[in-house]
mmCIF file of C-alpha atoms and ligand atoms in Angstrom:
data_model
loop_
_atom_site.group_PDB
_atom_site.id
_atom_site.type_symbol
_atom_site.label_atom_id
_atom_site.label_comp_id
_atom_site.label_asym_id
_atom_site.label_seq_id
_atom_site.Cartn_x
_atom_site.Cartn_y
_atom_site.Cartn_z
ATOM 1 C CA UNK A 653 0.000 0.000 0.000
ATOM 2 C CA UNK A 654 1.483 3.297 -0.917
ATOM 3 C CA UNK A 655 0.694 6.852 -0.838
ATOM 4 C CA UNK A 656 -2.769 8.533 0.960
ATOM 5 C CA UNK A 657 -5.587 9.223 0.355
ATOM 6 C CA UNK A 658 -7.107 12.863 1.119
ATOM 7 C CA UNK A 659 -10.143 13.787 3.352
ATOM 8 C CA UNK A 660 -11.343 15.742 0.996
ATOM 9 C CA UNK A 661 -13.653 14.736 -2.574
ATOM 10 C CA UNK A 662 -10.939 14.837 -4.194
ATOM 11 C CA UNK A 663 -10.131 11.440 -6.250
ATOM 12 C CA UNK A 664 -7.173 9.564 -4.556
ATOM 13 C CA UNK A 665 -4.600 7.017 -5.222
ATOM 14 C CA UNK A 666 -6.260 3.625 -4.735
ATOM 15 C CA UNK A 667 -3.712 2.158 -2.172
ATOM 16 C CA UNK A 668 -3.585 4.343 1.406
ATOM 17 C CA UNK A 669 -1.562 3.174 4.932
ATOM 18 C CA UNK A 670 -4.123 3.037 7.962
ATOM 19 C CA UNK A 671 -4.560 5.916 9.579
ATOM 20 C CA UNK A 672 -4.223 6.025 13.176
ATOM 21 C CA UNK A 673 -6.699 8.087 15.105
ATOM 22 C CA UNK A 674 -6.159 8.507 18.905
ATOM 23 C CA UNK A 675 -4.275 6.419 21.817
ATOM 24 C CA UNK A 676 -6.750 3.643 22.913
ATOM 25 C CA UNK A 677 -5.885 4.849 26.724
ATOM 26 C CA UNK A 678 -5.375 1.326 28.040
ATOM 27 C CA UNK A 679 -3.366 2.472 30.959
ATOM 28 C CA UNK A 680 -5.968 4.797 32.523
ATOM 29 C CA UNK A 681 -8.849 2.561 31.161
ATOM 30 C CA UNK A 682 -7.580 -0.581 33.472
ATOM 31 C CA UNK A 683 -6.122 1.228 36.472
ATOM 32 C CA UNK A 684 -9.202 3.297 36.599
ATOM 33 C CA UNK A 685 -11.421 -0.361 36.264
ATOM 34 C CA UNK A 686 -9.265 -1.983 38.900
ATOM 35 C CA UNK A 687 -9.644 1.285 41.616
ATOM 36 C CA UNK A 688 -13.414 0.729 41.219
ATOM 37 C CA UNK A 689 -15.444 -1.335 43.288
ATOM 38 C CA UNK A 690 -16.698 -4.223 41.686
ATOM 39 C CA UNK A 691 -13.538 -4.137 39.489
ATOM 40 C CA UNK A 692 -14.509 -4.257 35.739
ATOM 41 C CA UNK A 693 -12.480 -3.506 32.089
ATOM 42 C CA UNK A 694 -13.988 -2.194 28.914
ATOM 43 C CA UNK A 695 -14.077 -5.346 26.659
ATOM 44 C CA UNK A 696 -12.789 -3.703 23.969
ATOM 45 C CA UNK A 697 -9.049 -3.756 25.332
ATOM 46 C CA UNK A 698 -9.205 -7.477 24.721
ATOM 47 C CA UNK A 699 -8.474 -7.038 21.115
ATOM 48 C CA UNK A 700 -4.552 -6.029 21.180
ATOM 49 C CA UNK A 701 -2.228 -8.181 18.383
ATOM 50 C CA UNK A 702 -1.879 -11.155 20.863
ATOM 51 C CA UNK A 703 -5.886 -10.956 21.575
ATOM 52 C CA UNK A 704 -7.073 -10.773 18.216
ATOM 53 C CA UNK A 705 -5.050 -13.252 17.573
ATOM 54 C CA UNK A 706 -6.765 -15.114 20.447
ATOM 55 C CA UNK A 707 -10.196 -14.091 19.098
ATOM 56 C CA UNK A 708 -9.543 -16.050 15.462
ATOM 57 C CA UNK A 709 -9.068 -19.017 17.431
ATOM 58 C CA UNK A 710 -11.811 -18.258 18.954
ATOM 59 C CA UNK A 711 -13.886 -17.886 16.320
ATOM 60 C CA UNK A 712 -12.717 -21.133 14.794
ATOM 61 C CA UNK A 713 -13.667 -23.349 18.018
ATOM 62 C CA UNK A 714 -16.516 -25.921 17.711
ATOM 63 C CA UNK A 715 -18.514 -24.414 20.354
ATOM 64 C CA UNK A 716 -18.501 -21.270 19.095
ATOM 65 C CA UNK A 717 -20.982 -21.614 16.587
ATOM 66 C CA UNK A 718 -21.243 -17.855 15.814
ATOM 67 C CA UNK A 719 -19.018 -17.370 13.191
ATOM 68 C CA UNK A 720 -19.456 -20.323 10.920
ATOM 69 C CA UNK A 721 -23.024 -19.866 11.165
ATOM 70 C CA UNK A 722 -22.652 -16.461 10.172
ATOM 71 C CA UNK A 723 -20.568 -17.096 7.569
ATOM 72 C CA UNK A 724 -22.825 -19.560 6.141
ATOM 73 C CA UNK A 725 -25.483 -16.765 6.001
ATOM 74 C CA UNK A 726 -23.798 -14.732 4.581
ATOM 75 C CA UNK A 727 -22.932 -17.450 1.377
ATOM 76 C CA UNK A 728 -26.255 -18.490 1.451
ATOM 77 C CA UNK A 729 -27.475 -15.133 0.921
ATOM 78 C CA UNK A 730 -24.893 -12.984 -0.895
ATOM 79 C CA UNK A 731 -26.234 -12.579 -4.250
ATOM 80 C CA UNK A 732 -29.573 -11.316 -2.342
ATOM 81 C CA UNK A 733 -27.748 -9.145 -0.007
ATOM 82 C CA UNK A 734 -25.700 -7.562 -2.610
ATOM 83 C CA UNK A 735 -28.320 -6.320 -4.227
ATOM 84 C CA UNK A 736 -30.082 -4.607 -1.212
ATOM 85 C CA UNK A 737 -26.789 -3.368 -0.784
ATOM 86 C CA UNK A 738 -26.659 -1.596 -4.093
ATOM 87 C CA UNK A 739 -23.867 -0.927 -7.070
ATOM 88 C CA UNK A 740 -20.763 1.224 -6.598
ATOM 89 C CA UNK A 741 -21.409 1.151 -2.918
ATOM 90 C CA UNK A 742 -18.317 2.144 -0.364
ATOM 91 C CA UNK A 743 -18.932 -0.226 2.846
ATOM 92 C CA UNK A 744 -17.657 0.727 5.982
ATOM 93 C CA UNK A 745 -16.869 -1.743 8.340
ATOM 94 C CA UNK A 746 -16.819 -1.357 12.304
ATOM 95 C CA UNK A 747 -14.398 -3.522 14.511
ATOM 96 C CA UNK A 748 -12.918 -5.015 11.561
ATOM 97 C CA UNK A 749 -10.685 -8.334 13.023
ATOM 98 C CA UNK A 750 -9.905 -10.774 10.265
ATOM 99 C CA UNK A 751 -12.045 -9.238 7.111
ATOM 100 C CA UNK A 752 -12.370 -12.489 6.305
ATOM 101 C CA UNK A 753 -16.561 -12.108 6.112
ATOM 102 C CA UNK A 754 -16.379 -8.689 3.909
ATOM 103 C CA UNK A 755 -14.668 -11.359 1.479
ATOM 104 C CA UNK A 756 -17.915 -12.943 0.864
ATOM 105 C CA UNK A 757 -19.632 -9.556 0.082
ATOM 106 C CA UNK A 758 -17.135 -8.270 -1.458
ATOM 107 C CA UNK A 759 -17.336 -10.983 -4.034
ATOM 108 C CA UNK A 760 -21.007 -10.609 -4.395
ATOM 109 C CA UNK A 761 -21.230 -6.800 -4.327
ATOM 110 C CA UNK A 762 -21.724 -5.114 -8.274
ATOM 111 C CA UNK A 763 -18.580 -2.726 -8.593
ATOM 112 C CA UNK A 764 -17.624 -2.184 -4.893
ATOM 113 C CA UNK A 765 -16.065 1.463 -5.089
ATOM 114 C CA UNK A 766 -14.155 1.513 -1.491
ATOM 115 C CA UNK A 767 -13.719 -0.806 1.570
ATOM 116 C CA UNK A 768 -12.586 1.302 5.120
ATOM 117 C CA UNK A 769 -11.757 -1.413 7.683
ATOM 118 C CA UNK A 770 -12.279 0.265 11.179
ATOM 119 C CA UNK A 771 -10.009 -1.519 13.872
ATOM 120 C CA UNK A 772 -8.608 -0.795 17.297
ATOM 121 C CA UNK A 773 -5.806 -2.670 16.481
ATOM 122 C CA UNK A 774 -3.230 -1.041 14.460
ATOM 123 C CA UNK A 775 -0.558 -4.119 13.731
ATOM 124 C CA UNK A 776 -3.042 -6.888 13.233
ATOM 125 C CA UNK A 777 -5.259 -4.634 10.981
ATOM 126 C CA UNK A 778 -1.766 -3.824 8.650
ATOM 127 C CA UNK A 779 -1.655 -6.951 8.218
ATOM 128 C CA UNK A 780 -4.888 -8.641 7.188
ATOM 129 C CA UNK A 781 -5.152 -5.159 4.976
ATOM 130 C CA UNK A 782 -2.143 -6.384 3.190
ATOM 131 C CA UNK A 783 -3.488 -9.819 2.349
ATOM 132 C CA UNK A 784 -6.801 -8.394 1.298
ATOM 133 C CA UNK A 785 -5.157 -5.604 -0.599
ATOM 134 C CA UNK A 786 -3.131 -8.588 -2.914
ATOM 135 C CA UNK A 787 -6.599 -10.488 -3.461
ATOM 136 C CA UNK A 788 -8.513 -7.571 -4.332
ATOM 137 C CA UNK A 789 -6.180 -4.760 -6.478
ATOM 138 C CA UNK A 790 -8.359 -3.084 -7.921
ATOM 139 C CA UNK A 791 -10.243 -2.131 -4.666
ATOM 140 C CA UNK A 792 -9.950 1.401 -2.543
ATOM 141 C CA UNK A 793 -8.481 0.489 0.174
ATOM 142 C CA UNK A 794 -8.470 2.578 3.230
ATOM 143 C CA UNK A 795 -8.265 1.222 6.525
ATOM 144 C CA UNK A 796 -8.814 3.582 9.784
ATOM 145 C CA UNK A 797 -7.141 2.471 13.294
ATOM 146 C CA UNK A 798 -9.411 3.792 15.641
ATOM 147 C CA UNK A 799 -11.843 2.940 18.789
ATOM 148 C CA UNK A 800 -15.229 3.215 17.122
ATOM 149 C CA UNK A 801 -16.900 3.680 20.057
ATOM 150 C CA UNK A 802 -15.334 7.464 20.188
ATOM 151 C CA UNK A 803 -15.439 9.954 18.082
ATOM 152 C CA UNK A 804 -13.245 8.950 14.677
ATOM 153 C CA UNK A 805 -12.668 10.855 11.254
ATOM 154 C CA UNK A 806 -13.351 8.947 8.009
ATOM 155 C CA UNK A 807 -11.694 9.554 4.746
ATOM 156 C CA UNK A 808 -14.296 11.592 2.181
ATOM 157 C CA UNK A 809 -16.457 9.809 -0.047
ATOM 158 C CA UNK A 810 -15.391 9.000 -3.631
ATOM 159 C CA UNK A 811 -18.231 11.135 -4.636
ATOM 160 C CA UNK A 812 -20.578 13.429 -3.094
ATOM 161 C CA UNK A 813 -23.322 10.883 -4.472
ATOM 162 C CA UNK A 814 -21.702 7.819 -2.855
ATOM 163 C CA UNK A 815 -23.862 5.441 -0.757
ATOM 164 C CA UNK A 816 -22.514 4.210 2.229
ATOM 165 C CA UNK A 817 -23.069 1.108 3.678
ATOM 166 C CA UNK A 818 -22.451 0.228 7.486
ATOM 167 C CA UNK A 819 -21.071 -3.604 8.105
ATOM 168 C CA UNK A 820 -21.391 -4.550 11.083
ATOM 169 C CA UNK A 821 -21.062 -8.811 11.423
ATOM 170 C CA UNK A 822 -19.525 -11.016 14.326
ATOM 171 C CA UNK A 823 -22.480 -9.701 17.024
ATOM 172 C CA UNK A 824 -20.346 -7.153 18.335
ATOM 173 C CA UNK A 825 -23.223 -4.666 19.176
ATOM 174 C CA UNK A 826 -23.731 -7.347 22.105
ATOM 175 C CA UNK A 827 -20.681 -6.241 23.450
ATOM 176 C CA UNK A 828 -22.763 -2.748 24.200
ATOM 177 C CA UNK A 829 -24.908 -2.971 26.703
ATOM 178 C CA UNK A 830 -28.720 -2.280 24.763
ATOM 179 C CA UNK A 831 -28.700 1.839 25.250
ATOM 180 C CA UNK A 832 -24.766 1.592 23.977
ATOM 181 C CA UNK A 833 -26.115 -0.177 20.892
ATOM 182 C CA UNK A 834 -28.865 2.345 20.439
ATOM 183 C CA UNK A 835 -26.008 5.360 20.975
ATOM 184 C CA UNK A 836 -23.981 3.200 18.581
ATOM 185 C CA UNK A 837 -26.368 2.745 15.780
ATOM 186 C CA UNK A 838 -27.589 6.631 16.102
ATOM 187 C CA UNK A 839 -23.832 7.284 15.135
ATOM 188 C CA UNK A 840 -23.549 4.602 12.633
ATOM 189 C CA UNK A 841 -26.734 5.297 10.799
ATOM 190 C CA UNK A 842 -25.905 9.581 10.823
ATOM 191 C CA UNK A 843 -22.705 7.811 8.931
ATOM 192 C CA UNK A 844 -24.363 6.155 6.068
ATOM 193 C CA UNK A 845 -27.533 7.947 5.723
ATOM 194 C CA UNK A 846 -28.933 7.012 2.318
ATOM 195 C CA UNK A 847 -27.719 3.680 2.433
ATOM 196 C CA UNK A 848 -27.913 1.617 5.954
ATOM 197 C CA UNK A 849 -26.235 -1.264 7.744
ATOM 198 C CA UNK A 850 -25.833 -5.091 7.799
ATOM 199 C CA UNK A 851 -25.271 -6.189 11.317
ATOM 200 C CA UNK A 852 -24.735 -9.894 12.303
ATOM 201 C CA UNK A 853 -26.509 -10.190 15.429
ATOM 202 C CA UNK A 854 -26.595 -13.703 17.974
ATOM 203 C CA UNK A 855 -29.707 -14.801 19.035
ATOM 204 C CA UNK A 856 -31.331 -15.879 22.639
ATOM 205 C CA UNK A 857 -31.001 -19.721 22.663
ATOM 206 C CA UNK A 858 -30.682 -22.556 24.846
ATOM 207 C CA UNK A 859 -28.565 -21.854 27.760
ATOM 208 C CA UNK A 860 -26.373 -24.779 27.559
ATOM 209 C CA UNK A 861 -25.305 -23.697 23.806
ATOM 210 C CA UNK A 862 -24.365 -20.527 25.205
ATOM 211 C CA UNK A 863 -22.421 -21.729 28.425
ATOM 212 C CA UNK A 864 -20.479 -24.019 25.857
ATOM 213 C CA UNK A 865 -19.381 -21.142 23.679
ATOM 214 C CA UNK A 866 -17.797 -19.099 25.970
ATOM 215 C CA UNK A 867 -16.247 -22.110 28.379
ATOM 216 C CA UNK A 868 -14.825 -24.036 25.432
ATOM 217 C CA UNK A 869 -13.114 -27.208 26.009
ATOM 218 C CA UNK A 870 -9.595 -26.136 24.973
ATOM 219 C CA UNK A 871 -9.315 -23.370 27.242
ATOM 220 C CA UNK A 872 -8.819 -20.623 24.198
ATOM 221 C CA UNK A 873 -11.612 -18.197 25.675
ATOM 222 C CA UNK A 874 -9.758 -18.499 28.805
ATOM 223 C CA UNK A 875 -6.583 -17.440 27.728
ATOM 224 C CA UNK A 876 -8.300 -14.824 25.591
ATOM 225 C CA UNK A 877 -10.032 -13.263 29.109
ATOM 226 C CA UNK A 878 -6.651 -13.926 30.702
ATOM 227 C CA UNK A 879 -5.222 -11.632 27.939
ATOM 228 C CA UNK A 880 -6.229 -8.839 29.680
ATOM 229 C CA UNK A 881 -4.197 -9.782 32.238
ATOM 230 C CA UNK A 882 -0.963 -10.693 30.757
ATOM 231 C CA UNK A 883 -1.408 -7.066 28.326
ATOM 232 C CA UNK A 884 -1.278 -5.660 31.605
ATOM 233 C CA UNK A 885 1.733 -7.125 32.137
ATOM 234 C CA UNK A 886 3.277 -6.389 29.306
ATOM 235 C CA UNK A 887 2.497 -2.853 28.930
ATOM 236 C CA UNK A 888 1.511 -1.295 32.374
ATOM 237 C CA UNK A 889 4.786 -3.606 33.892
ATOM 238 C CA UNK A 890 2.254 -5.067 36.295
ATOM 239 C CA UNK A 891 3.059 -8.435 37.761
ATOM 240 C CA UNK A 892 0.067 -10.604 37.507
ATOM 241 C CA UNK A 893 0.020 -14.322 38.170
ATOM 242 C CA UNK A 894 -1.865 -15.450 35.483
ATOM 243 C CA UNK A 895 -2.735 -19.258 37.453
ATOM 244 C CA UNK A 896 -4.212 -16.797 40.461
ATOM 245 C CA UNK A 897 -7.230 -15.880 38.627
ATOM 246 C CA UNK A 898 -9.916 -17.840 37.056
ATOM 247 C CA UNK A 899 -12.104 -17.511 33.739
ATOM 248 C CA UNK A 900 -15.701 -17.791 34.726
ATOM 249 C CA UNK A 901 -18.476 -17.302 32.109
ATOM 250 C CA UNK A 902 -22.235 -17.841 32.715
ATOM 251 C CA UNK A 903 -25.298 -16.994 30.785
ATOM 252 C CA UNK A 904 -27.779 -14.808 32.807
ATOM 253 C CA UNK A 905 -31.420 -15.274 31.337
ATOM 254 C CA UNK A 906 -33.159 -12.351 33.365
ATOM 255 C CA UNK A 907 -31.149 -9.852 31.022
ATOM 256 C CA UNK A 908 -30.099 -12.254 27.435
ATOM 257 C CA UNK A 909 -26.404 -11.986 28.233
ATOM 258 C CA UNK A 910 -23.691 -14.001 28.814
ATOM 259 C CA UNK A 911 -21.398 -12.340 31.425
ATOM 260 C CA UNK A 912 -17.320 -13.000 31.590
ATOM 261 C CA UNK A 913 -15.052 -12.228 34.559
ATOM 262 C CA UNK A 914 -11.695 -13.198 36.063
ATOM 263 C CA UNK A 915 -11.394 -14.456 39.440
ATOM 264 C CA UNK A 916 -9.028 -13.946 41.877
ATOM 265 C CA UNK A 917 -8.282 -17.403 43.203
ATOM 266 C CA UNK A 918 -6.540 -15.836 46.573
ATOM 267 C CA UNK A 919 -6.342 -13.008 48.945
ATOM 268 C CA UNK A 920 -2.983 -10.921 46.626
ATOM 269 C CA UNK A 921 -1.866 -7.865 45.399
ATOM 270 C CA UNK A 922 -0.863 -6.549 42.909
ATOM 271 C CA UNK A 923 1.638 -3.851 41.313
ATOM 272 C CA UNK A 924 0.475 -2.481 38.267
ATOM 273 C CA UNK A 925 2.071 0.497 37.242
ATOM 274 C CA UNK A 926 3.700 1.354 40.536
ATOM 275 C CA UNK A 927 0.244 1.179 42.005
ATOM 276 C CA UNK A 928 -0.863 -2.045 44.134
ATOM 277 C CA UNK A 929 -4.247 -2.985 44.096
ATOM 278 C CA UNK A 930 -5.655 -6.028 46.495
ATOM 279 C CA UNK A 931 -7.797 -8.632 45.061
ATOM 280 C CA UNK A 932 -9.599 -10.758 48.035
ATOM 281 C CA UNK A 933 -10.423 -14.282 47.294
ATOM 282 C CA UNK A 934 -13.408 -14.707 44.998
ATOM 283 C CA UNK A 935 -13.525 -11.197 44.112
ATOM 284 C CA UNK A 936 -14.175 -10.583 40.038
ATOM 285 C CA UNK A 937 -13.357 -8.654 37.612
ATOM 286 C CA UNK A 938 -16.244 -7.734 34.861
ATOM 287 C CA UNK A 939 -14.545 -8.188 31.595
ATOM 288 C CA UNK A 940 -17.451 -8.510 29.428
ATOM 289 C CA UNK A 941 -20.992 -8.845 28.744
ATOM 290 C CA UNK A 942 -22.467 -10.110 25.681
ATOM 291 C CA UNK A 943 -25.775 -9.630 24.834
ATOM 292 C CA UNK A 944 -28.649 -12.005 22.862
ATOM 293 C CA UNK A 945 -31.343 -10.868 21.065
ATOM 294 C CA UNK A 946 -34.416 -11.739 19.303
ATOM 295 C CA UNK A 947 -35.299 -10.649 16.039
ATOM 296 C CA UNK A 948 -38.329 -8.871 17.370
ATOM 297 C CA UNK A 949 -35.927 -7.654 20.162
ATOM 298 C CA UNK A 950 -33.196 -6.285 17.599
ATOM 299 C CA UNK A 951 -35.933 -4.905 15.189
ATOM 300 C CA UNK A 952 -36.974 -2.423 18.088
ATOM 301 C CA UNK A 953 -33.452 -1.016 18.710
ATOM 302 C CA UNK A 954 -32.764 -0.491 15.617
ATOM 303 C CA UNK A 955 -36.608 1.688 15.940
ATOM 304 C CA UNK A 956 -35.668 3.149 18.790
ATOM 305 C CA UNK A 957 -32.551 4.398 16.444
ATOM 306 C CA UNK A 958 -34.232 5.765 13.955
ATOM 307 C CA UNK A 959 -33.570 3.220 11.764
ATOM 308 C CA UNK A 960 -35.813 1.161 9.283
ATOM 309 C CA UNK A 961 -35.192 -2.737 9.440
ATOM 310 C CA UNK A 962 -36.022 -3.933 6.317
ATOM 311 C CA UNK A 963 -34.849 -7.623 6.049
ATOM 312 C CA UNK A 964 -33.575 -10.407 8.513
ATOM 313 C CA UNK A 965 -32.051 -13.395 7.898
ATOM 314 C CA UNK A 966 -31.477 -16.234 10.189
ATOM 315 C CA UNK A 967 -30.334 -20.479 9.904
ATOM 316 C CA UNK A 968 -32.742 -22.768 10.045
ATOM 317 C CA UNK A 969 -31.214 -23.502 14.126
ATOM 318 C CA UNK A 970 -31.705 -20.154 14.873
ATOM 319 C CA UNK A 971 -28.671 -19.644 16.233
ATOM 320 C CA UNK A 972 -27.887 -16.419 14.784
ATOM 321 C CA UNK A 973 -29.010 -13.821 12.666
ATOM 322 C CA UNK A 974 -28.065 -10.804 10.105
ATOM 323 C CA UNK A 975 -30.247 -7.496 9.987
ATOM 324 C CA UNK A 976 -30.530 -5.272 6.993
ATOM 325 C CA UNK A 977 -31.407 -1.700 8.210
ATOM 326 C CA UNK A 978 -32.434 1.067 6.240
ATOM 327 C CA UNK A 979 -31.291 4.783 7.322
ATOM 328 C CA UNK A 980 -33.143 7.226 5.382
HETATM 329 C C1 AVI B 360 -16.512 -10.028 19.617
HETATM 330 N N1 AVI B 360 -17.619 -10.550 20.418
HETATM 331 C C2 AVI B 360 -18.864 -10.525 19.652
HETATM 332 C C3 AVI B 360 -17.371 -11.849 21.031
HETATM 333 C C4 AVI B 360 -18.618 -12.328 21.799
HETATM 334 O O1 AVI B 360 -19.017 -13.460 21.574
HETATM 335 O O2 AVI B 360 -19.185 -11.554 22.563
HETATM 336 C C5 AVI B 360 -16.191 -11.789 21.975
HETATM 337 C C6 AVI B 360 -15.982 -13.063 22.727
HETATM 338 N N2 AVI B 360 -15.891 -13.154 24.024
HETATM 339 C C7 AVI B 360 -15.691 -14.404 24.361
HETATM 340 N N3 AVI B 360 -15.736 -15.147 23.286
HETATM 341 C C8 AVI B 360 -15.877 -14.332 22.237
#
């Protein structure tokens, strides 16, 4: 990839570097989570190299149907997706980890004009750009590293005229909690008004499917909660014993979610940037919550957005789902 591309409408060189937008503030994020009382972390510092990393593992487990069930929607329906999608469209995706499901629209789409990848992290998204960049050539490129969640600058459209399309797969919206997701989609629909967004979205289901997704046998979602830990300790010198906590993961009906902490097997503490912090024994800290829906459920958050959905599609297990929403 060579040379960028300007923010302005003025027509640019078809290969551009990612552009970083702002310091993710790990540092503050997880000393400020580990002062409070109960002790919790923003999910979204999971995904540094080694955790997205983690997360394609992840994604590839046999309990963790999400993916592969998405992916097979996505096949099954590309040719009718495309076209709701539109010619000539630029598609923005948010929190964009492998691009390995834009690949399927991407093949489908009529004359994709632009692809911007959105990721908070700025190595692994380099290089998965790179890979996509040989397979597709004649494609503008134009990845953003940023925290979508906060404010971010995208490059200009191709043309005034160009229709935007939000992509949105993988169920990350459950990582918001439900008025997060409304906030989100508020933003993301101002973004491509005119055109609207495909969101992959996992559904309420049997408990025991869920448990098994997030406690896999293998002990990758572990290490990928653990993460957070061992980041720590690489980049905030703390000095975390990795075997004194434990991954716990549970799904909790009353609110559709599945909820993911780390416990702290003992009484310790703990250094983390020249600041200790006590665990007792048993105490947790919130990682992450990840929400279910149903496709009534979705369909009125995406109302309560302001946006029109238009179209879902779901397996015939149910398991998971992918929304078309219109924003006019
Ligand atoms: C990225 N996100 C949708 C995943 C999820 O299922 O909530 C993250 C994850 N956490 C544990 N396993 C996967």
């Amino acid at each position: 990839m060579s040379g960028p591309r300007p923010t302005t409408g003025i027509p640019a060189p078809s290969r551009a570097p990612a552009r970083v937008q702002h310091d993710h503030g790990f540092a503050r994020a997880f000393l400020d989570g580990m002062r409070r009382s109960p002790k919790r972390v923003p999910c979204k510092y999971f995904y540094d190299s080694v955790g997205s990393a983690l997360f394609d593992e992840i994604c590839d487990l046999p309990e963790y149907y999400q993916t592969r069930t998405e992916l097979s929607l996505l096949s099954a329906h590309a040719d009718e997706i495309a076209a709701i999608l539109g010619t000539d469209i630029e598609l923005i995706e948010f929190g964009a980890g492998s691009l390995t499901k834009v690949r399927v629209l991407l093949d489908a789409l009529e004359r994709p004009q632009a692809y911007i990848p959105i990721d908070i992290s700025g190595d692994y998204l380099a290089k998965v750009c790179a890979a996509l960049d040989a397979d597709y050539p004649a494609l503008r490129l134009d990845p953003v590293v940023a925290d979508f969640t906060r404010p971010f600058v995208l490059p200009a459209p191709i043309h005034d005229t160009a229709r935007r399309v939000g992509f949105f797969p993988g169920s990350t919206i459950g990582n918001f909690s439900p008025d997060e997701a409304v906030a989100f989609l508020k933003t993301a629909s101002g973004i491509v008004r005119g055109g609207g967004l495909l969101i992959g979205v996992d559904l309420v289901k049997d408990a025991d499917i869920l448990n098994a997704a997030y406690n896999d046998t293998r002990g990758v979602t572990a290490a990928f909660n653990k993460n957070l830990l061992a980041r720590a300790n690489r980049e905030l010198g703390a000095n975390f014993d990795l075997d004194a906590f434990a991954h716990e993961a549970f799904y909790n009906a009353a609110d559709s979610r599945i909820e993911m902490y780390l416990v702290s097997l003992l009484n310790q503490d703990v250094q983390i940037a020249g600041e200790t912090i006590a665990f007792s024994r048993g105490e947790a800290v919130h990682t992450e919550d990840s929400c279910k829906y149903t496709l009534e459920s979705f369909a009125a958050l995406a109302w309560k957005a302001g946006l029109v959905p238009r179209q879902a599609w779901c397996d015939p297990q149910q398991l998971f789902s992918m929304h078309w929403l219109e924003a006019d």
